[in-house]
Structures are given as structure tokens and as C-alpha cells.
């Protein structure tokens, strides 16, 4: 990694890099000048060579409701992304992070997909959402769990794998892989890579319809990587890891909430080799800017009935708790109208300011 290599070539002792990483891990330093363990001459040298800041993200603004905070970050390249923190009354926090600026998959329920893909985030930018000192300054601890459920299809971004290593390596963020959730609409090749390289990461696969033709209308990636292929990957994964996987089911009134959908979804799961390890998370549709205007939320009672009918068929199913609808921070609502600003789409990708290559320590 560039900073470590620079320090080595400059003849600095190895513990200087460790001091820098310790400040980064503590999420207390936003700039090199804040790393007071380093001598002033070295802080100045690093700032001159790599720019003043450790993190490639700047917090621009935040929106809050009772239990959710949504923060808009700007990257050094000019791209804008949103990160959401949910505060649970039990005293712990969960962070929903973004993996792309925009998204190119065109899912018809999702506000981000309506924008289109601007670019993949770097591993720096992904990890900086978790490690940014903004949270420390706000009096928050590092989140108990992190979910790749923000803007973008995480498994369409190859930088996600370096980000996972940075988040879980003890030499870096040191999070438990079991406290990280990867959500995907079914990018099968990298789902296969994920279960091989990071088998302890929790996986949520978006289903949204058990019928291929209809699922393709909701999730166009179905045509390229069918649900059946993704389920086969998860089948092998649960058989070897014995880890539970989650199937997200976004319930849309009059679209995918019929009794036929319930029966077909239950049959799909019962065909799995370990159906007891597949858990359906039913989500009430959130109206979102840019999504199909004919989509509407079902009644709360219908969501409960859907869950009840699945459990009556022997399927593990629950209704997902939803926060942040009032600030457009719930599932599918992250839109970021500022994504379409010219500076976000055309600015060059800037240099990396925090460690991004975990290989070799």
C-alpha cells in the first residue's frame, strides 16, 4: 500500500505505520495533522504527498428522524453517496453502507437504480463510511453491524472484496465477519467468490418474486443470472458452512403478494437441500423516487398475513423492521438527486488516502 511503501522507502521505522493505523482504527483522526503520535515533520510530509486527509470522504450534511440518521458524504472525486445508521433502543447501532455511486442494474423498485451507475466506490471509500471520525465526534461507537444495503449492487463492484478484508482483518478494522451482511440481487459470479473467500459473512439475496418472468421485470439481472443459479450457490454454501442465509422479499401491492406467490416461494425453499437454513425477510414496499409509479405499499395486515402463510407452510419468515421512511432512508429509497450533478459524474478519481491493500500487512 502506498503510504506504507512510502514510509519504508523514506527509512521510517515500521512502528510509524502502526501508529498511523492505530489512529485510523480509533476513528479519531480525520487528517494527518491529527495523528499526534507521528512527529510533525512526518505529518507534514504525508499531507504534502497524499493530501491532508486520512479518509477520502467528507461529510456534507445529515438528516435524522427518531431512530435513523442518513449522512451524505462527498468523495475526493466529487461523487456523492449516502450512509444510514439505525439506532436501536437496545443500545446498539447498525450501519447501512453504499458500494457504488448510483447503480446500473435498473431494478424497478429502487430509487438508486433510476439514477444509473456513475462508478464503483474504491475500497477506501467503502471502508471510510464505517471508520470516518464523524461518528466518533457525534459520540457514537463503531456500529455493532454493517450491511452492504446502501446505494449500489455490492457484488457488481470488485473493490468490495478488498473492503471486506479491511473490515475484518485484525490489523485493520477487526470486525467479526458474522456482523457483516452482504445484500445482493443475484450477481452470481461474485456471489460464488464471496462464499468461497468470506464464508462467515451473512448473505441476503433479493428474491421479490418466485416466478422468473416476473422477477425479470422487477430485477432485470434475472435474465443474466437467474434466481435458480444464485440459489444453487447458496445451497452449496449452507451445506458446507451451516450458516443461515436470508431471502429478501419486497412486498408490492397487487404485484407479488398473492397466494400463488406464497405457495411458489414456499415450494422454492422446500426444494433446497437445507430449507431450514433459508429465512425469508418480508419487507413492505417503500415508495421511492424514480421507481415504477404503479408500485404501491400493501397494507400492514397483508404483510403480516404473507409472513403468517409462509410460516404455516413450514418456512422460516419474519417481517423486517423498517426505519427511516420519513427521511428516505429505508429500503430502496436512497436516491441522492445530487448524484446527477456534473461534478459527480465527470470528476477524476483521486488518489487513495487510507490503506486499501491489505495483502502483506
XYZ file of C-alpha atoms in Angstrom:
361
model
C 0.000 0.000 0.000
C 1.235 3.422 -0.951
C 1.574 5.043 2.460
C 3.329 2.028 3.976
C 5.672 1.758 0.995
C 6.456 5.462 1.170
C 7.322 5.227 4.857
C 9.575 2.235 4.208
C 11.375 3.925 1.318
C 11.831 7.023 3.466
C 13.599 4.880 6.072
C 10.937 5.327 8.725
C 10.675 2.544 11.336
C 7.786 0.099 10.861
C 6.029 1.288 14.017
C 5.258 4.637 12.340
C 2.805 2.937 10.014
C 1.342 1.116 13.006
C 0.834 4.463 14.765
C -0.998 5.755 11.727
C -3.233 2.682 11.569
C -3.960 2.918 15.306
C -5.294 6.450 14.813
C -7.321 5.245 11.833
C -8.742 2.324 13.824
C -9.772 4.635 16.646
C -11.691 6.819 14.174
C -10.349 9.917 15.914
C -8.088 11.358 13.197
C -9.504 12.986 10.104
C -6.242 14.463 8.838
C -2.595 13.520 9.050
C -2.153 16.560 11.269
C -4.485 14.902 13.808
C -2.150 11.901 14.214
C -0.162 13.404 17.063
C 1.782 10.187 17.654
C 3.705 10.984 14.471
C 6.395 13.664 14.520
C 5.366 16.955 12.941
C 7.861 16.603 10.082
C 6.329 13.241 9.115
C 2.767 14.541 9.374
C 3.708 17.386 7.041
C 5.434 15.021 4.619
C 2.430 12.672 4.426
C -0.004 15.552 3.951
C 2.112 17.005 1.153
C 2.410 13.673 -0.638
C -1.046 12.176 -0.101
C -3.228 15.181 0.627
C -4.251 16.387 4.080
C -6.879 13.774 5.000
C -6.736 10.120 6.031
C -10.232 9.460 4.710
C -11.376 10.031 1.111
C -14.860 11.105 2.254
C -16.149 14.389 3.638
C -19.459 14.530 5.497
C -21.618 17.222 3.897
C -24.955 17.001 5.661
C -27.134 14.723 7.760
C -30.842 14.041 8.144
C -32.345 12.438 11.224
C -35.578 11.031 12.461
C -36.308 9.228 15.718
C -34.062 6.207 15.170
C -32.226 6.780 11.910
C -29.516 9.113 10.680
C -28.685 9.480 6.991
C -25.358 11.117 6.144
C -24.371 12.475 2.752
C -20.677 12.027 2.018
C -18.672 13.540 -0.835
C -15.680 11.597 -2.113
C -12.461 13.249 -3.198
C -13.542 12.559 -6.788
C -16.753 14.543 -6.322
C -19.147 11.585 -6.179
C -21.879 11.727 -3.532
C -23.017 8.717 -1.530
C -25.379 8.108 1.371
C -24.765 6.113 4.545
C -27.508 5.243 7.029
C -27.167 4.434 10.727
C -30.058 2.858 12.642
C -30.090 3.347 16.398
C -31.839 0.515 18.218
C -33.427 1.044 21.590
C -31.477 -1.929 22.912
C -28.426 0.309 22.717
C -26.625 -0.857 19.580
C -26.218 0.664 16.121
C -26.312 -0.846 12.651
C -24.809 0.880 9.629
C -26.028 0.547 6.046
C -23.210 1.443 3.658
C -23.051 2.143 -0.066
C -20.835 0.328 -2.546
C -21.439 2.344 -5.709
C -22.310 5.883 -6.709
C -25.597 5.116 -8.396
C -26.402 1.652 -9.736
C -26.553 0.233 -13.233
C -28.881 -2.732 -12.719
C -32.167 -0.879 -13.179
C -34.265 -2.666 -10.559
C -37.730 -1.158 -10.938
C -38.392 -0.760 -7.206
C -35.202 1.146 -6.392
C -34.536 4.877 -6.430
C -30.779 4.436 -6.848
C -31.279 2.271 -9.920
C -33.207 5.097 -11.552
C -30.036 7.214 -11.480
C -27.793 4.730 -13.300
C -24.232 3.805 -12.447
C -21.735 6.637 -12.022
C -18.878 4.499 -10.761
C -17.790 1.830 -8.315
C -16.568 3.083 -4.975
C -12.998 2.222 -4.046
C -12.248 0.036 -1.040
C -11.140 3.249 0.701
C -14.481 4.898 0.160
C -16.442 1.858 1.288
C -14.470 1.383 4.496
C -14.323 5.111 5.241
C -18.090 5.126 5.713
C -17.586 2.839 8.712
C -14.347 4.303 10.057
C -14.992 8.002 9.480
C -14.331 10.161 12.562
C -17.672 11.859 12.101
C -19.259 9.046 14.108
C -16.775 9.421 16.956
C -17.330 13.178 17.049
C -21.071 12.535 17.254
C -20.492 10.363 20.333
C -21.234 7.082 18.571
C -19.350 3.842 18.954
C -18.342 1.819 15.947
C -21.520 0.123 14.662
C -22.233 -3.342 16.003
C -23.078 -4.491 12.499
C -22.563 -3.313 8.933
C -24.812 -4.082 5.969
C -23.947 -3.593 2.316
C -27.505 -2.490 1.633
C -26.955 1.129 0.644
C -26.568 2.579 -2.829
C -25.416 0.142 -5.493
C -25.144 -3.598 -6.108
C -22.202 -4.530 -3.904
C -21.244 -7.727 -5.706
C -21.006 -5.879 -9.020
C -18.069 -3.947 -7.533
C -14.828 -5.981 -7.305
C -13.407 -3.497 -4.758
C -15.886 -4.874 -2.231
C -13.611 -7.850 -1.589
C -10.695 -5.666 -0.510
C -13.145 -3.682 1.600
C -14.324 -6.865 3.334
C -10.737 -7.826 4.097
C -10.026 -4.386 5.546
C -13.165 -4.520 7.668
C -12.478 -7.988 9.053
C -8.660 -8.142 9.322
C -7.440 -7.687 12.892
C -4.645 -5.470 11.591
C -7.246 -3.052 10.247
C -10.895 -2.632 11.371
C -11.095 -6.051 13.039
C -14.861 -6.569 12.734
C -16.402 -10.008 13.001
C -17.400 -11.276 9.558
C -20.616 -12.556 11.097
C -21.572 -8.968 11.887
C -21.350 -8.005 8.210
C -24.247 -8.571 5.822
C -23.849 -8.603 2.066
C -27.064 -7.867 0.189
C -27.318 -8.728 -3.497
C -29.963 -9.043 -6.165
C -28.018 -12.002 -7.501
C -24.669 -11.161 -9.126
C -23.852 -14.868 -9.295
C -20.121 -14.947 -10.213
C -19.157 -12.723 -7.306
C -21.654 -14.421 -5.007
C -19.681 -17.602 -5.671
C -16.476 -15.741 -4.889
C -17.972 -14.302 -1.711
C -18.978 -17.650 -0.219
C -15.529 -19.051 -1.021
C -13.433 -16.150 0.274
C -15.629 -14.833 3.097
C -17.870 -17.742 4.148
C -18.759 -16.190 7.520
C -20.284 -13.045 6.025
C -24.074 -13.080 6.272
C -25.813 -13.104 2.888
C -29.153 -11.611 1.904
C -30.387 -12.463 -1.596
C -33.235 -10.388 -3.011
C -35.952 -12.603 -4.449
C -39.068 -10.378 -4.819
C -40.820 -12.969 -6.993
C -40.556 -16.764 -7.315
C -41.626 -16.541 -10.966
C -38.695 -15.925 -13.367
C -40.609 -13.851 -15.912
C -41.990 -11.529 -13.264
C -38.724 -11.376 -11.352
C -37.004 -10.234 -14.532
C -39.434 -7.317 -14.711
C -38.584 -6.338 -11.151
C -34.875 -7.275 -11.209
C -33.560 -7.206 -14.818
C -30.394 -9.067 -13.751
C -32.594 -12.193 -13.599
C -32.099 -12.580 -17.354
C -28.326 -12.758 -16.964
C -28.012 -14.516 -13.611
C -31.259 -16.360 -12.815
C -32.506 -16.780 -9.272
C -32.101 -20.545 -9.654
C -28.352 -20.188 -10.245
C -27.967 -17.968 -7.166
C -29.990 -20.349 -5.017
C -27.792 -23.244 -6.124
C -24.733 -21.287 -4.938
C -26.402 -20.646 -1.584
C -27.450 -24.291 -1.375
C -23.822 -25.384 -1.527
C -22.824 -22.609 0.862
C -25.245 -23.554 3.638
C -24.338 -27.215 3.264
C -20.669 -26.513 3.959
C -20.844 -23.504 6.297
C -24.067 -24.373 8.157
C -24.732 -20.618 8.095
C -28.245 -19.271 7.747
C -28.923 -17.176 4.631
C -31.686 -14.646 4.118
C -34.042 -14.195 1.206
C -35.368 -10.640 0.998
C -38.903 -10.363 -0.355
C -40.121 -6.849 -1.110
C -43.910 -6.997 -0.950
C -45.628 -4.795 -3.570
C -49.420 -4.472 -3.532
C -51.111 -6.318 -6.372
C -47.774 -7.329 -7.914
C -46.124 -10.093 -5.873
C -48.344 -10.507 -2.811
C -50.834 -13.144 -3.973
C -51.472 -16.581 -2.504
C -49.871 -18.054 -5.636
C -46.680 -16.164 -4.809
C -46.724 -17.532 -1.283
C -47.152 -21.102 -2.482
C -44.463 -20.827 -5.157
C -41.999 -19.158 -2.800
C -42.539 -21.859 -0.184
C -42.057 -24.592 -2.785
C -38.850 -22.928 -3.996
C -37.401 -23.050 -0.486
C -38.574 -26.570 0.282
C -36.571 -27.738 -2.742
C -33.362 -26.605 -1.051
C -31.116 -29.235 0.498
C -31.279 -27.411 3.859
C -34.537 -25.406 3.738
C -34.351 -24.731 7.465
C -31.310 -22.526 6.823
C -33.185 -20.232 4.417
C -35.010 -17.399 6.162
C -37.426 -15.103 4.320
C -37.327 -11.459 5.353
C -40.540 -9.799 4.164
C -40.259 -6.058 3.542
C -43.151 -3.708 2.971
C -42.550 -1.717 -0.212
C -41.355 1.872 0.273
C -42.401 4.320 -2.392
C -39.230 5.741 -3.897
C -38.359 8.475 -6.376
C -37.701 7.028 -9.795
C -39.322 3.654 -9.096
C -42.252 2.351 -11.145
C -45.140 4.700 -10.253
C -47.648 1.867 -10.275
C -45.906 0.197 -7.350
C -47.611 0.743 -4.005
C -47.187 -0.494 -0.476
C -49.524 -3.283 0.673
C -51.481 -2.872 3.868
C -49.686 -3.692 7.071
C -52.166 -6.521 7.618
C -51.314 -8.038 4.238
C -47.622 -8.077 5.137
C -48.418 -9.902 8.356
C -50.676 -12.352 6.503
C -47.941 -13.040 3.967
C -45.495 -13.882 6.742
C -48.096 -15.998 8.561
C -48.910 -18.023 5.427
C -45.235 -18.721 4.792
C -44.685 -19.917 8.355
C -47.815 -22.068 8.085
C -46.082 -23.800 5.153
C -43.037 -24.545 7.273
C -40.900 -21.610 6.084
C -38.857 -19.505 8.485
C -40.129 -15.993 7.809
C -40.317 -12.669 9.617
C -41.300 -9.131 8.810
C -38.337 -6.798 8.616
C -38.442 -3.813 10.924
C -38.244 -0.629 8.879
C -36.833 2.700 9.920
C -36.102 5.932 8.100
C -39.039 6.236 5.715
C -39.530 9.836 6.808
C -36.060 10.808 5.553
C -35.994 8.495 2.504
C -33.528 6.197 4.236
C -35.471 2.923 4.127
C -35.026 0.037 1.684
C -34.898 1.199 -1.924
C -35.223 4.890 -1.112
C -31.627 6.124 -1.339
C -31.759 8.335 -4.386
C -29.307 11.199 -3.885
C -30.507 13.680 -6.501
C -27.019 15.201 -6.295
C -25.635 12.059 -7.974
C -26.534 13.521 -11.342
C -24.525 16.691 -10.815
C -21.731 17.032 -13.428
C -19.040 17.103 -10.745
C -20.080 13.688 -9.531
C -20.075 12.063 -12.927
C -17.063 13.630 -14.594
C -14.513 14.344 -11.873
C -11.389 12.148 -11.989
C -10.910 9.517 -9.333
C -8.453 10.951 -6.844
C -5.599 9.245 -5.099
C -6.185 6.853 -2.236
C -5.679 8.381 1.184
C -6.100 5.440 3.573
C -4.840 1.863 3.451
C -6.543 -0.072 0.676
C -4.365 -3.090 0.004
C -4.382 -5.446 2.982
C -2.118 -8.048 1.408
C 1.202 -8.284 3.157
C 0.030 -6.488 6.308
